[in-house]
mmCIF file of C-alpha atoms and ligand atoms in Angstrom:
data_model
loop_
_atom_site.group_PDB
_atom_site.id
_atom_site.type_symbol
_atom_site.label_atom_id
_atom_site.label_comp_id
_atom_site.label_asym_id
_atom_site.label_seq_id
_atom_site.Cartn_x
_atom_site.Cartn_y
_atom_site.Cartn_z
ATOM 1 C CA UNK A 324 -13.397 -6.212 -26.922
ATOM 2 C CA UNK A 325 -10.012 -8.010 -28.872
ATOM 3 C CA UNK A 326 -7.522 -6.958 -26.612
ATOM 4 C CA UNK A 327 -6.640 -6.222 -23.131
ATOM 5 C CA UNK A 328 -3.022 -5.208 -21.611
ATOM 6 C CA UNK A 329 -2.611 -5.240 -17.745
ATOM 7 C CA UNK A 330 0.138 -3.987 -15.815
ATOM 8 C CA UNK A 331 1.521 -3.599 -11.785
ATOM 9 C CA UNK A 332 2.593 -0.444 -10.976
ATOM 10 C CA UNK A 333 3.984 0.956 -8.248
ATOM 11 C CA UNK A 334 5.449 -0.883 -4.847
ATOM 12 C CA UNK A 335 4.183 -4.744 -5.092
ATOM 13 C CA UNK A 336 1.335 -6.003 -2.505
ATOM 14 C CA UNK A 337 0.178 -9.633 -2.040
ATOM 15 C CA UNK A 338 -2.590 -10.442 -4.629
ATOM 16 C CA UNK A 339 -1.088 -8.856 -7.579
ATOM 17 C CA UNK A 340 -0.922 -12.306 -9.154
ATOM 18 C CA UNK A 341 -4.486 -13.206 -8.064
ATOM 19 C CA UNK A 342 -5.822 -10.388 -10.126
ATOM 20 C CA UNK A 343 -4.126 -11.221 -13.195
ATOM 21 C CA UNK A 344 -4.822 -14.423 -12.738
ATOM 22 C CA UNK A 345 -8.320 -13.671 -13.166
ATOM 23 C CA UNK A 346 -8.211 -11.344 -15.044
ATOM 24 C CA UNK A 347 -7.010 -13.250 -17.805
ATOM 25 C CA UNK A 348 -9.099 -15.996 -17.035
ATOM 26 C CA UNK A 349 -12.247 -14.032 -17.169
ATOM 27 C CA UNK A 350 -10.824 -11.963 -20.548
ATOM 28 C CA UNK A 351 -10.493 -15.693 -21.975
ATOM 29 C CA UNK A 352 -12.939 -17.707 -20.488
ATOM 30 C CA UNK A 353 -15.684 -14.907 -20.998
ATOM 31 C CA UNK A 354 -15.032 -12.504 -23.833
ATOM 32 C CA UNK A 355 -12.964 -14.421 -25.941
ATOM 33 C CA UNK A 356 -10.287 -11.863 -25.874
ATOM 34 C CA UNK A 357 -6.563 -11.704 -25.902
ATOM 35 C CA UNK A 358 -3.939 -10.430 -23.115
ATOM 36 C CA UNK A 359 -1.116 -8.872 -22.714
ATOM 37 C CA UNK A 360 0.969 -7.969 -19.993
ATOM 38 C CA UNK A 361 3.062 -4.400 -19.873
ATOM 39 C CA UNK A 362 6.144 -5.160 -17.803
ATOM 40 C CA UNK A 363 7.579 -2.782 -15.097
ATOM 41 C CA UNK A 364 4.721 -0.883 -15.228
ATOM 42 C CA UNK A 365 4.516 1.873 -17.459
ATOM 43 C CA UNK A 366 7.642 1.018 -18.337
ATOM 44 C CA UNK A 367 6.826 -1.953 -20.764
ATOM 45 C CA UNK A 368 5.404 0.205 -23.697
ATOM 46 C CA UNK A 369 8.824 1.744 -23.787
ATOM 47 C CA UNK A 370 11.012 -1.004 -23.696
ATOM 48 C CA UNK A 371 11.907 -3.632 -26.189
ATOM 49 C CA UNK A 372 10.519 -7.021 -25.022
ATOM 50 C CA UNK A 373 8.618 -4.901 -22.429
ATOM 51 C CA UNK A 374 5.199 -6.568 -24.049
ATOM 52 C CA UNK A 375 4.422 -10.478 -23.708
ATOM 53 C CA UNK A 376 1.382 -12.655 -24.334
ATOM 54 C CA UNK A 377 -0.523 -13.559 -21.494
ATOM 55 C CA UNK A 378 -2.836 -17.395 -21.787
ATOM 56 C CA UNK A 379 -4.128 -19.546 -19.287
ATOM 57 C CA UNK A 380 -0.751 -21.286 -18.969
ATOM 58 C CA UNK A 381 1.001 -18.404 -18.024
ATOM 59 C CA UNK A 382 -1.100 -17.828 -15.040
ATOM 60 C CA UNK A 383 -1.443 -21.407 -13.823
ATOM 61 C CA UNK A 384 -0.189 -21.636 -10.608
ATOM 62 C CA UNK A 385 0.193 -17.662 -9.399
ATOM 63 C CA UNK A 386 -3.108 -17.266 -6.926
ATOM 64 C CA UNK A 387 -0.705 -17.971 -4.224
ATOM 65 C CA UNK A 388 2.060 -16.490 -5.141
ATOM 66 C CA UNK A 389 3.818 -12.813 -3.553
ATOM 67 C CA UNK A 390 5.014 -10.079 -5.490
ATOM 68 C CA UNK A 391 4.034 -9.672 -9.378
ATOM 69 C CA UNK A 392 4.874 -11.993 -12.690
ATOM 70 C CA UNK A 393 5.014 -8.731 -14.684
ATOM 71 C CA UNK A 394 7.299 -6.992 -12.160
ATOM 72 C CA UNK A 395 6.748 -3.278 -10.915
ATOM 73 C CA UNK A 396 8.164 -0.424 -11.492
ATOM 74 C CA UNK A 397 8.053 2.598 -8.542
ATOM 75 C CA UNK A 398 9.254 5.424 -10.202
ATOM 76 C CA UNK A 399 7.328 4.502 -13.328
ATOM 77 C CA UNK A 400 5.469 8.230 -13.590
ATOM 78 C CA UNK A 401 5.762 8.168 -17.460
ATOM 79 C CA UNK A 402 5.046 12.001 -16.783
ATOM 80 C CA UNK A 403 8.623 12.175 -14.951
ATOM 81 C CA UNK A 404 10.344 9.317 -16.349
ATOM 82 C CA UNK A 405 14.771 9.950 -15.266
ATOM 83 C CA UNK A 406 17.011 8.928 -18.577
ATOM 84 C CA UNK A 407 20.582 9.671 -18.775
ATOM 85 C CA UNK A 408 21.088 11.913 -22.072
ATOM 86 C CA UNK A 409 24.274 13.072 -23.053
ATOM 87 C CA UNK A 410 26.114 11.518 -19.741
ATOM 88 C CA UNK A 411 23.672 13.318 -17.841
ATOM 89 C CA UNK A 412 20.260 12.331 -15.467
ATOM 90 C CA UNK A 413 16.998 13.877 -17.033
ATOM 91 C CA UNK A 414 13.727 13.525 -16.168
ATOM 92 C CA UNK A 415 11.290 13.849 -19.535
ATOM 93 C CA UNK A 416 7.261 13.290 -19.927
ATOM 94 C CA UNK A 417 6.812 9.970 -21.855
ATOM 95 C CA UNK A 418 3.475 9.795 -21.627
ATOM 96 C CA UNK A 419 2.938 10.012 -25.521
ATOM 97 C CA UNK A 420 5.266 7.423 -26.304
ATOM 98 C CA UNK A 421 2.996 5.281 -23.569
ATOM 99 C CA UNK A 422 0.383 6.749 -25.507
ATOM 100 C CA UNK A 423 1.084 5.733 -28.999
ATOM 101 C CA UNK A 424 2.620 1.729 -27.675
ATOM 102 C CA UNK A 425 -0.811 1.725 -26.442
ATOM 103 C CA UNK A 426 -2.428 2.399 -30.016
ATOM 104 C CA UNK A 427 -0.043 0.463 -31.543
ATOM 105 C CA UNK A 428 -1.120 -2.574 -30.071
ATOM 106 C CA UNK A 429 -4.566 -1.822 -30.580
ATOM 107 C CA UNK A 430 -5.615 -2.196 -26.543
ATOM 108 C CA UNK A 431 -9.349 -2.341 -26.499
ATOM 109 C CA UNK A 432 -8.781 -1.640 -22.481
ATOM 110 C CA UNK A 433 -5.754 -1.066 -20.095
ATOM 111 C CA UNK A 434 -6.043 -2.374 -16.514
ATOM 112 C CA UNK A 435 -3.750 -0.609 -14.766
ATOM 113 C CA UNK A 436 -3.102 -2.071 -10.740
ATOM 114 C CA UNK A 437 -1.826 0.156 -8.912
ATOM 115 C CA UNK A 438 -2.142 2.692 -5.735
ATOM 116 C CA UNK A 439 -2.148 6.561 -5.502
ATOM 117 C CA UNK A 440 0.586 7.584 -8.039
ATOM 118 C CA UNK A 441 -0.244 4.543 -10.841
ATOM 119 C CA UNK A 442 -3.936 5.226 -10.367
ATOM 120 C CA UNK A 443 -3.034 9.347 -10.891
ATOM 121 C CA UNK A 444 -1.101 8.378 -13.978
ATOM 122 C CA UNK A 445 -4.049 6.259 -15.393
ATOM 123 C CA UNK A 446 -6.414 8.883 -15.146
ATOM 124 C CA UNK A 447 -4.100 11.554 -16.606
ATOM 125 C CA UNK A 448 -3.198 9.305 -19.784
ATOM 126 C CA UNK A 449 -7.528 8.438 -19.948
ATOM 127 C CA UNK A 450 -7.540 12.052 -20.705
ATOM 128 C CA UNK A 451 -5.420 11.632 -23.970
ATOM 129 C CA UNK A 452 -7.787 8.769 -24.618
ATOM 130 C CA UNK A 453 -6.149 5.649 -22.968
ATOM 131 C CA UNK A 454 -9.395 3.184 -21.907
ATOM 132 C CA UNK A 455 -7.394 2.745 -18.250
ATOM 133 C CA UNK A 456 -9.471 0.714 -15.660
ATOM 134 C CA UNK A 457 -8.325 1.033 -12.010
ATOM 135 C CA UNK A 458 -7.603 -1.897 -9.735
ATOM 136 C CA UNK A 459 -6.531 -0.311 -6.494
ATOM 137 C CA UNK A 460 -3.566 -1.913 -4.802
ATOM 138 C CA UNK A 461 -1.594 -0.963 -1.868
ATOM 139 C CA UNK A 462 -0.833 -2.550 1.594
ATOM 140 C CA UNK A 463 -1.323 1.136 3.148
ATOM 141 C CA UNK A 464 -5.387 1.061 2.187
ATOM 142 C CA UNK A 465 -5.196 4.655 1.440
ATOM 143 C CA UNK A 466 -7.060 4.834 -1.789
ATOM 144 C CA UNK A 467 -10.395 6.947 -1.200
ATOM 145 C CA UNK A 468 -13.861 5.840 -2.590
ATOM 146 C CA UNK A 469 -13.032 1.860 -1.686
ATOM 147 C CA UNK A 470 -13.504 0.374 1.602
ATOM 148 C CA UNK A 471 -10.560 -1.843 1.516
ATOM 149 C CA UNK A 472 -7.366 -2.192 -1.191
ATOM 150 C CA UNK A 473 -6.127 -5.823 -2.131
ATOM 151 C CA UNK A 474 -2.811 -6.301 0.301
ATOM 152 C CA UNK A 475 -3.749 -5.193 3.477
ATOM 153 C CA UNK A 476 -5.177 -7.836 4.647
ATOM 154 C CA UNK A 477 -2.003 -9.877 4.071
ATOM 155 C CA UNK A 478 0.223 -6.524 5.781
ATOM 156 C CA UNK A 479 -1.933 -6.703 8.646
ATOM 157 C CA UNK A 480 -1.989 -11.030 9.512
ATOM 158 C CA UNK A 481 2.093 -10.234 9.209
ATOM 159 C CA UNK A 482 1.921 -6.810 11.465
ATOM 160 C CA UNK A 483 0.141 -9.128 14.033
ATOM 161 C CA UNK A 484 2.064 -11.670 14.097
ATOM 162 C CA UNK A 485 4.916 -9.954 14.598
ATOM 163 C CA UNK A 486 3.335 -8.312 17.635
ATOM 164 C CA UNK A 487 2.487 -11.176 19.257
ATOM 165 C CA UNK A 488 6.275 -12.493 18.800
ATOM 166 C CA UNK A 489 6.999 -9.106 20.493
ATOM 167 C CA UNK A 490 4.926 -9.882 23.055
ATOM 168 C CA UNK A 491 6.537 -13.184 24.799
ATOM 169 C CA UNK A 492 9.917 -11.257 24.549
ATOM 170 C CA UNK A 493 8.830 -8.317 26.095
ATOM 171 C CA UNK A 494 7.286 -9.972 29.097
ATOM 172 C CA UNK A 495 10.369 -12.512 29.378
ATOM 173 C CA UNK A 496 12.412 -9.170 29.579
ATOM 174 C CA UNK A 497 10.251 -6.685 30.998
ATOM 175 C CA UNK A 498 10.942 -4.126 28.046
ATOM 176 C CA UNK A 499 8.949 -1.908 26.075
ATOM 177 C CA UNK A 500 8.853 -3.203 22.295
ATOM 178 C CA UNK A 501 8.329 -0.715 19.791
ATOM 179 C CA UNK A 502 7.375 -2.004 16.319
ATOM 180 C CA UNK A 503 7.301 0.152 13.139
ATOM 181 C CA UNK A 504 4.975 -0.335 10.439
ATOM 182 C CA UNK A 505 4.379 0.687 6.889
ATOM 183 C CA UNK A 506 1.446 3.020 5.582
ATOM 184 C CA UNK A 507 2.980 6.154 4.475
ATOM 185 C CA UNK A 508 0.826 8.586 5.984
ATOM 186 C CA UNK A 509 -2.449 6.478 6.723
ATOM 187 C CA UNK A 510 -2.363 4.922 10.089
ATOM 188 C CA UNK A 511 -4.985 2.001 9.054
ATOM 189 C CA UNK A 512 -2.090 -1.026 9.017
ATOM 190 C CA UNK A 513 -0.661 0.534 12.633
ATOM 191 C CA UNK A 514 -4.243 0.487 14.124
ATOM 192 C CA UNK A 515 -6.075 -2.269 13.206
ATOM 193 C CA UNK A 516 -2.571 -4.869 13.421
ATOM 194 C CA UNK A 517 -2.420 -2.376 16.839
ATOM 195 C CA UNK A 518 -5.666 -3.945 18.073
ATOM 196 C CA UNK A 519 -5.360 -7.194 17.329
ATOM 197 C CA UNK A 520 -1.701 -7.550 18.806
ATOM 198 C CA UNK A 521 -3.071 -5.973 21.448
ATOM 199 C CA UNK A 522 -0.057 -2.791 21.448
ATOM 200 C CA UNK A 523 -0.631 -1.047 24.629
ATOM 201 C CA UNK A 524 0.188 2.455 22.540
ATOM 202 C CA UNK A 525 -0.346 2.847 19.129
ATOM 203 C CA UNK A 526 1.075 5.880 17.687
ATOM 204 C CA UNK A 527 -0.324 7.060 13.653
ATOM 205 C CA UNK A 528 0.270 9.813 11.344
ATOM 206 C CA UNK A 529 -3.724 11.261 11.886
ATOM 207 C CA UNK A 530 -2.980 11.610 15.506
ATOM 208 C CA UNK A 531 0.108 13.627 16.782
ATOM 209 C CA UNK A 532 1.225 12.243 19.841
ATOM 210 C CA UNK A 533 3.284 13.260 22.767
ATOM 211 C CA UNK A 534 6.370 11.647 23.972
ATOM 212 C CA UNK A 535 5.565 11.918 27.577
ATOM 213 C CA UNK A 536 1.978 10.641 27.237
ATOM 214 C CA UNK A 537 4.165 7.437 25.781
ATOM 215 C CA UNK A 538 5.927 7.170 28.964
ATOM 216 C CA UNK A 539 2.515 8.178 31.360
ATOM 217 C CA UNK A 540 1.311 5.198 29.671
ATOM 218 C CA UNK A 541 4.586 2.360 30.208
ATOM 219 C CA UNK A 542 4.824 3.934 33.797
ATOM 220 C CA UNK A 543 1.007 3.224 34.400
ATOM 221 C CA UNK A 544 0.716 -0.201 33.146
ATOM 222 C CA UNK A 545 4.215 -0.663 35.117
ATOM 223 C CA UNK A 546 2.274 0.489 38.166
ATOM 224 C CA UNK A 547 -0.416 -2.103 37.652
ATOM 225 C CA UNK A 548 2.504 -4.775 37.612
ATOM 226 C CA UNK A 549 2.991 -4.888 33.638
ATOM 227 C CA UNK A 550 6.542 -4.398 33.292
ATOM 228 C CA UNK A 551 6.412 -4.465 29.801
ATOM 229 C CA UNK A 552 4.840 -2.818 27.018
ATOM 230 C CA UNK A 553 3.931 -2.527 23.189
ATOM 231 C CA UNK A 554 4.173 0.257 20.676
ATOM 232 C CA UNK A 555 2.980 -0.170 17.686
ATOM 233 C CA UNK A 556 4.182 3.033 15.721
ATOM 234 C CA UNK A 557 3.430 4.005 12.303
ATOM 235 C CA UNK A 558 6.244 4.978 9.795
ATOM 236 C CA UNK A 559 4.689 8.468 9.331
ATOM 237 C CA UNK A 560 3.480 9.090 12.777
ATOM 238 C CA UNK A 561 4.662 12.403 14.272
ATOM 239 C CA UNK A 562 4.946 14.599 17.388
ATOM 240 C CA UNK A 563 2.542 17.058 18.232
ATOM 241 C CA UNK A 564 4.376 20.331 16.800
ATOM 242 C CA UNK A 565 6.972 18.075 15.072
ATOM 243 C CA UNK A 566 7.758 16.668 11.814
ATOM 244 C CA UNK A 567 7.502 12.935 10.631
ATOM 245 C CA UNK A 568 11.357 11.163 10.441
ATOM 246 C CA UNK A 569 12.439 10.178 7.023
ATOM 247 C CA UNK A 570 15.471 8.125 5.849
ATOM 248 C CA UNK A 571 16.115 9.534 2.536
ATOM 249 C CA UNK A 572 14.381 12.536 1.443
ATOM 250 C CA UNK A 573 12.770 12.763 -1.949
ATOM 251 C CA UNK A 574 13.092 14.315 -5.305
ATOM 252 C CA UNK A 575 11.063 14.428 -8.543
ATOM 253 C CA UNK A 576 11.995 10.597 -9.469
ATOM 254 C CA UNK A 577 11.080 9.632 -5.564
ATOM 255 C CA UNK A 578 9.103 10.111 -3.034
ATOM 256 C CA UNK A 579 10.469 10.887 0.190
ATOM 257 C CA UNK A 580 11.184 7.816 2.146
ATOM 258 C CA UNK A 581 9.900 7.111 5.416
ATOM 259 C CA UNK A 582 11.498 5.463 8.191
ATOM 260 C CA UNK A 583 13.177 5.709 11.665
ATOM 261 C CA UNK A 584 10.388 7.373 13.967
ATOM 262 C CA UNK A 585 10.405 4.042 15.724
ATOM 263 C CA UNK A 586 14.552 4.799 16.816
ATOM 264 C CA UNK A 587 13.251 7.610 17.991
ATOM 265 C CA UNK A 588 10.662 6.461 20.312
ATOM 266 C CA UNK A 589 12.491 3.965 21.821
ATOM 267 C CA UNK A 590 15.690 6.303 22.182
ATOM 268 C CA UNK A 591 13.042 8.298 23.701
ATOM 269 C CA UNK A 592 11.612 5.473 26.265
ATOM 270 C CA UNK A 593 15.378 4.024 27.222
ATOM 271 C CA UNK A 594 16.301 8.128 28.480
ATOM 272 C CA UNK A 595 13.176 7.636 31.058
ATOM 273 C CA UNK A 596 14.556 4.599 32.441
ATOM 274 C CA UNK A 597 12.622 1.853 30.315
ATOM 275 C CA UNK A 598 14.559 -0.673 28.408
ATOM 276 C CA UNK A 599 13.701 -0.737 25.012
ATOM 277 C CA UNK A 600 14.275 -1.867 21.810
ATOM 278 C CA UNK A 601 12.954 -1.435 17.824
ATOM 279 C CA UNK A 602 12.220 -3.655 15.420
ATOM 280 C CA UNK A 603 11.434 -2.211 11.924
ATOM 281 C CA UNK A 604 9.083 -5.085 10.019
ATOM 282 C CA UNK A 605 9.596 -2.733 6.414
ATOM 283 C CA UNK A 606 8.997 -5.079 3.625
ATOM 284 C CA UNK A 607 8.152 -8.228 5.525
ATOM 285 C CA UNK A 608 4.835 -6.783 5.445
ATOM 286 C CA UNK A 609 4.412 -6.925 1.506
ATOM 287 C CA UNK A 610 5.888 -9.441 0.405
ATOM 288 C CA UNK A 611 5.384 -13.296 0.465
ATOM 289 C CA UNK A 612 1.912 -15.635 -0.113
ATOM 290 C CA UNK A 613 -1.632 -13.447 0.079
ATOM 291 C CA UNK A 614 -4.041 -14.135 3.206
ATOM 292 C CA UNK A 615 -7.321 -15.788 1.688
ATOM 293 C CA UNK A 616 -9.028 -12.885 2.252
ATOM 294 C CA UNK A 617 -6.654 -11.120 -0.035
ATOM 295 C CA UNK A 618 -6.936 -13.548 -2.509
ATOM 296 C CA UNK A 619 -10.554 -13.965 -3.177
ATOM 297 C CA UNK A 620 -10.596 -10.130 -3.178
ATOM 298 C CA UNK A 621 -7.986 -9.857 -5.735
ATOM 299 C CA UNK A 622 -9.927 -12.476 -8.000
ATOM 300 C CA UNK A 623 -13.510 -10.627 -7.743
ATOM 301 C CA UNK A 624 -11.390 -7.054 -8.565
ATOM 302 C CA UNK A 625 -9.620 -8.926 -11.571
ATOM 303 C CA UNK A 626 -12.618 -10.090 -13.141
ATOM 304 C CA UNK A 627 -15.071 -7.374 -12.368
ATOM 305 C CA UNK A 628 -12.119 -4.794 -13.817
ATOM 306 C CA UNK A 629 -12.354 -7.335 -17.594
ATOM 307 C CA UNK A 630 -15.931 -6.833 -16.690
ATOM 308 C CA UNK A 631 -15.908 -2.889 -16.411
ATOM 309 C CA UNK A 632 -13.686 -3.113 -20.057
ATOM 310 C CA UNK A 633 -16.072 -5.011 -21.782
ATOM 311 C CA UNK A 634 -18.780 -2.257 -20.436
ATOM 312 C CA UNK A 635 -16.612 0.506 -21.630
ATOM 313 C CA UNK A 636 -16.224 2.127 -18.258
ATOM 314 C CA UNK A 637 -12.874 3.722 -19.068
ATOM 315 C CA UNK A 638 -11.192 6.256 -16.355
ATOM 316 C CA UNK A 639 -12.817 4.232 -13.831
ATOM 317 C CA UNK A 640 -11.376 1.901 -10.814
ATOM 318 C CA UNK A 641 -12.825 -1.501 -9.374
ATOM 319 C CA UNK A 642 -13.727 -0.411 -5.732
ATOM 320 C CA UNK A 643 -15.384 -2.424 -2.630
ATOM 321 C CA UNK A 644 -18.431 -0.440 -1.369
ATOM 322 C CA UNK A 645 -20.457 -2.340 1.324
ATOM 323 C CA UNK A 646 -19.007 -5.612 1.140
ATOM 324 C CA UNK A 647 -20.139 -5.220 -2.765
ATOM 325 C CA UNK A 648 -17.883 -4.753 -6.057
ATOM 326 C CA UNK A 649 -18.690 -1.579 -7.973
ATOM 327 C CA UNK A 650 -16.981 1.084 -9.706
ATOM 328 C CA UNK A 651 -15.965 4.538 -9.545
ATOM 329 C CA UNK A 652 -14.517 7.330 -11.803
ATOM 330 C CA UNK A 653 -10.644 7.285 -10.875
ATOM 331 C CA UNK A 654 -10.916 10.965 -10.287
ATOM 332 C CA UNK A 655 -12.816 10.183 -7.062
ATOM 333 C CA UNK A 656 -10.207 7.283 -6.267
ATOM 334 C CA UNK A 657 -7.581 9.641 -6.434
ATOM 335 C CA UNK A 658 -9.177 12.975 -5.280
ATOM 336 C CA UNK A 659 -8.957 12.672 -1.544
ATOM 337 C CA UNK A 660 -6.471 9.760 -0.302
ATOM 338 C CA UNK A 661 -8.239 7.826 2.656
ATOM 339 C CA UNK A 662 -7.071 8.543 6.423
ATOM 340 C CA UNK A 663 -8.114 6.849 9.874
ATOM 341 C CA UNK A 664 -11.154 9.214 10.843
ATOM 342 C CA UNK A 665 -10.470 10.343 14.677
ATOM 343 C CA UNK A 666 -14.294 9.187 15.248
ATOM 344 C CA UNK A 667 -13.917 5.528 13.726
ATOM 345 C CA UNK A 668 -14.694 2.848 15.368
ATOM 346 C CA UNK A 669 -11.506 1.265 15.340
ATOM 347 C CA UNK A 670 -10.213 4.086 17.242
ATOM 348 C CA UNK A 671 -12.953 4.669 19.869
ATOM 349 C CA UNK A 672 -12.905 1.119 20.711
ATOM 350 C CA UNK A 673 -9.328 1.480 20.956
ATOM 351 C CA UNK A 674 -9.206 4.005 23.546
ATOM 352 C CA UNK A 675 -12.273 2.453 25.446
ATOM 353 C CA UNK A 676 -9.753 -0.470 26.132
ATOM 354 C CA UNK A 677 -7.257 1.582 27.434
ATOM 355 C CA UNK A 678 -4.641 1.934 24.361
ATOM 356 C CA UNK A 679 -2.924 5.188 24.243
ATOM 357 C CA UNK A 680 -2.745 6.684 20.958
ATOM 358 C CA UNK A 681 -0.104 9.107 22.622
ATOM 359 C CA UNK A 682 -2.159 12.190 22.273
ATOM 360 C CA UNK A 683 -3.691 12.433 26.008
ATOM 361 C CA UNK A 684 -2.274 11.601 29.247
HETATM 362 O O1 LIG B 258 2.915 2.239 -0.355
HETATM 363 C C1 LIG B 258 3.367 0.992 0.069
HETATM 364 C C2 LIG B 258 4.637 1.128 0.869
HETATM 365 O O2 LIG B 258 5.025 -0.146 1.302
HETATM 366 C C3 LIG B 258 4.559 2.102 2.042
HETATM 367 O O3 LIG B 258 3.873 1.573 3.138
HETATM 368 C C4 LIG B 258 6.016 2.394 2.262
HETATM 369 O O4 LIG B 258 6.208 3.657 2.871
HETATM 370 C C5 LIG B 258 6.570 2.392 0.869
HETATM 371 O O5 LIG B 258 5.664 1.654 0.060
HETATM 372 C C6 LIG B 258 7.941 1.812 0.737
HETATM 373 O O6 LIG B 258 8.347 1.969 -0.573
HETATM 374 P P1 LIG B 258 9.639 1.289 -1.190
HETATM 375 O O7 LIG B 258 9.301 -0.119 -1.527
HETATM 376 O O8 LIG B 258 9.924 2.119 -2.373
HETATM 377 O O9 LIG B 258 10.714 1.358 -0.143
#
């Protein structure tokens, strides 16, 4: 192994820079080898200057850092790539062009970091021979066959803290605080930041809820002399027989964006007669400094992925299986996203302390 080109694709998450940092240390350090990094994701074999050398000084300093030195790209699909061609918006397959900038600089291995749609892409272009590796990324901890993605940790020390905050104001003002979180439509950032902020409902996308089993639950713990409450309510959480709320919808280039079910829930609460108000935490929960957890993770996936390259284990991602780095064919990654099962623990215990998840009076 000579060469090795990583890239970030897809939405950022805390601990990007930790696995390049060590991934490059580890391609150095261990094998000798030199790196590149693809900039923009994808986007980088196409683009002049879209390639740079990547040494030991260029990653000095980055474990701690937010966001990505390469930069990210989230509507990178080189399979549906939009160009304007004569004065008009396109969308085209680049895929061989990707293809052939990945020949042409003679890539022993491609780590690709990324979540669902990167990780989808990687596998596609391993079929026209690409040597992708996986690194799965993504604050939303969706990505099947690993037990935990680098960045959620991080989204979920933010999601709590900004519970508790919720909490003294609440109580000071007797309101019901709803707070909407990220995670697409996996409910893992909403429950587990749900439990330890201690939200009194917590409302995800696996389990429709009920608007009046919202209220049953603020009028019950008003009862008991609570006069306030917490909602923790995920971005693509939805009413029993309703749809999820999105703020722009989506088109070939994008998906559909998610947002404003939290408006709605505390519209909902004020009509009943229960001040409320919404805060919507959006990208407060991806970006800035990794938690430690975060970072350590992102080091052991960075160099087991240099690792996996020098084995050859192309069309494969990094994955955490029993507290234990392995690996597993990217087809498996991407096969069946991961969802909050209704009989996890996280959610029995949740219930057996009394939190609502909306769905039962
Ligand atoms: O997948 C990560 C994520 O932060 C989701 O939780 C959220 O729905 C989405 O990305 C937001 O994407 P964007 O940064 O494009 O607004």
């Amino acid at each position: 192994m000579k060469k090795i080109g990583i890239l970030t694709g897809g939405g950022d998450a805390p601990g990007l820079n930790a696995v390049i940092r060590a991934a490059v240390k580890t391609a150095i350090n261990v094998y000798d080898c030199q790196v590149f990094g693809i900039k923009n994701g994808y986007d980088g074999f196409l683009d002049q200057d879209g390639i740079i050398p990547l040494g030991m000084a260029d990653v000095r300093g980055i474990l701690p850092r937010g966001g990505t030195i390469l930069g990210a790209a989230n509507r990178g699909n080189p399979y549906a790539r939009k160009i304007i061609r004569d004065g008009k918006e396109v969308t085209i397959d680049v895929s061989d062009e990707i293809v052939k900038g990945i020949k042409r600089l003679e890539l022993d291995a491609l780590l690709v970091l990324g979540g669902d749609g990167t990780l989808r892409s990687a596998h596609e272009l391993a079929q026209k021979g690409v040597p992708a590796i996986g690194v799965p990324k993504t604050i939303d901890n969706d990505i099947g066959g690993t037990e935990i993605t680098f960045g959620f940790d991080t989204a979920l020390n933010i999601a709590t803290e900004a519970l508790d905050r919720l909490h003294t104001t609440a109580e000071s003002h007797h309101r019901a605080m709803v707070l909407e979180l990220m995670g697409r439509d996996a409910g893992f950032i909403t429950l587990q930041a749900g439990i330890s902020g201690g939200a009194d409902v917590i409302l995800i996308p696996e389990i429709p809820f009920k608007f009046e089993n919202i209220i049953a639950k603020i009028r019950e713990r008003a009862d008991k002399g609570s006069k306030f409450s917490i909602i923790a309510v995920s971005e693509g959480a939805k009413p029993e027989g309703g749809t999820q709320v999105f703020s722009r919808i989506g088109d070939e280039i994008y998906v559909p964006r998610l947002g404003g079910i939290g408006q709605a829930v505390a519209e909902y609460i004020e009509k009943q007669g229960f001040e409320s108000r919404v805060t919507v935490l959006g990208h407060l929960q991806r970006g800035g400094t990794p938690t430690s957890f975060d970072r350590s993770l992102a080091t052991r996936y960075g160099a087991a992925a240099v690792r996996l390259a020098a084995r050859g284990g192309f069309d494969r991602m990094v994955a955490l299986q029993s507290g234990k780095i392995t690996d597993i064919p990217l087809e498996e990654a991407i096969a069946i996203p991961k969802r909050v099962q209704l009989d996890d623990d996280a959610v029995i215990t949740a219930r057996n302390i009394g939190v609502s998840f909306g769905d039962e009076e």
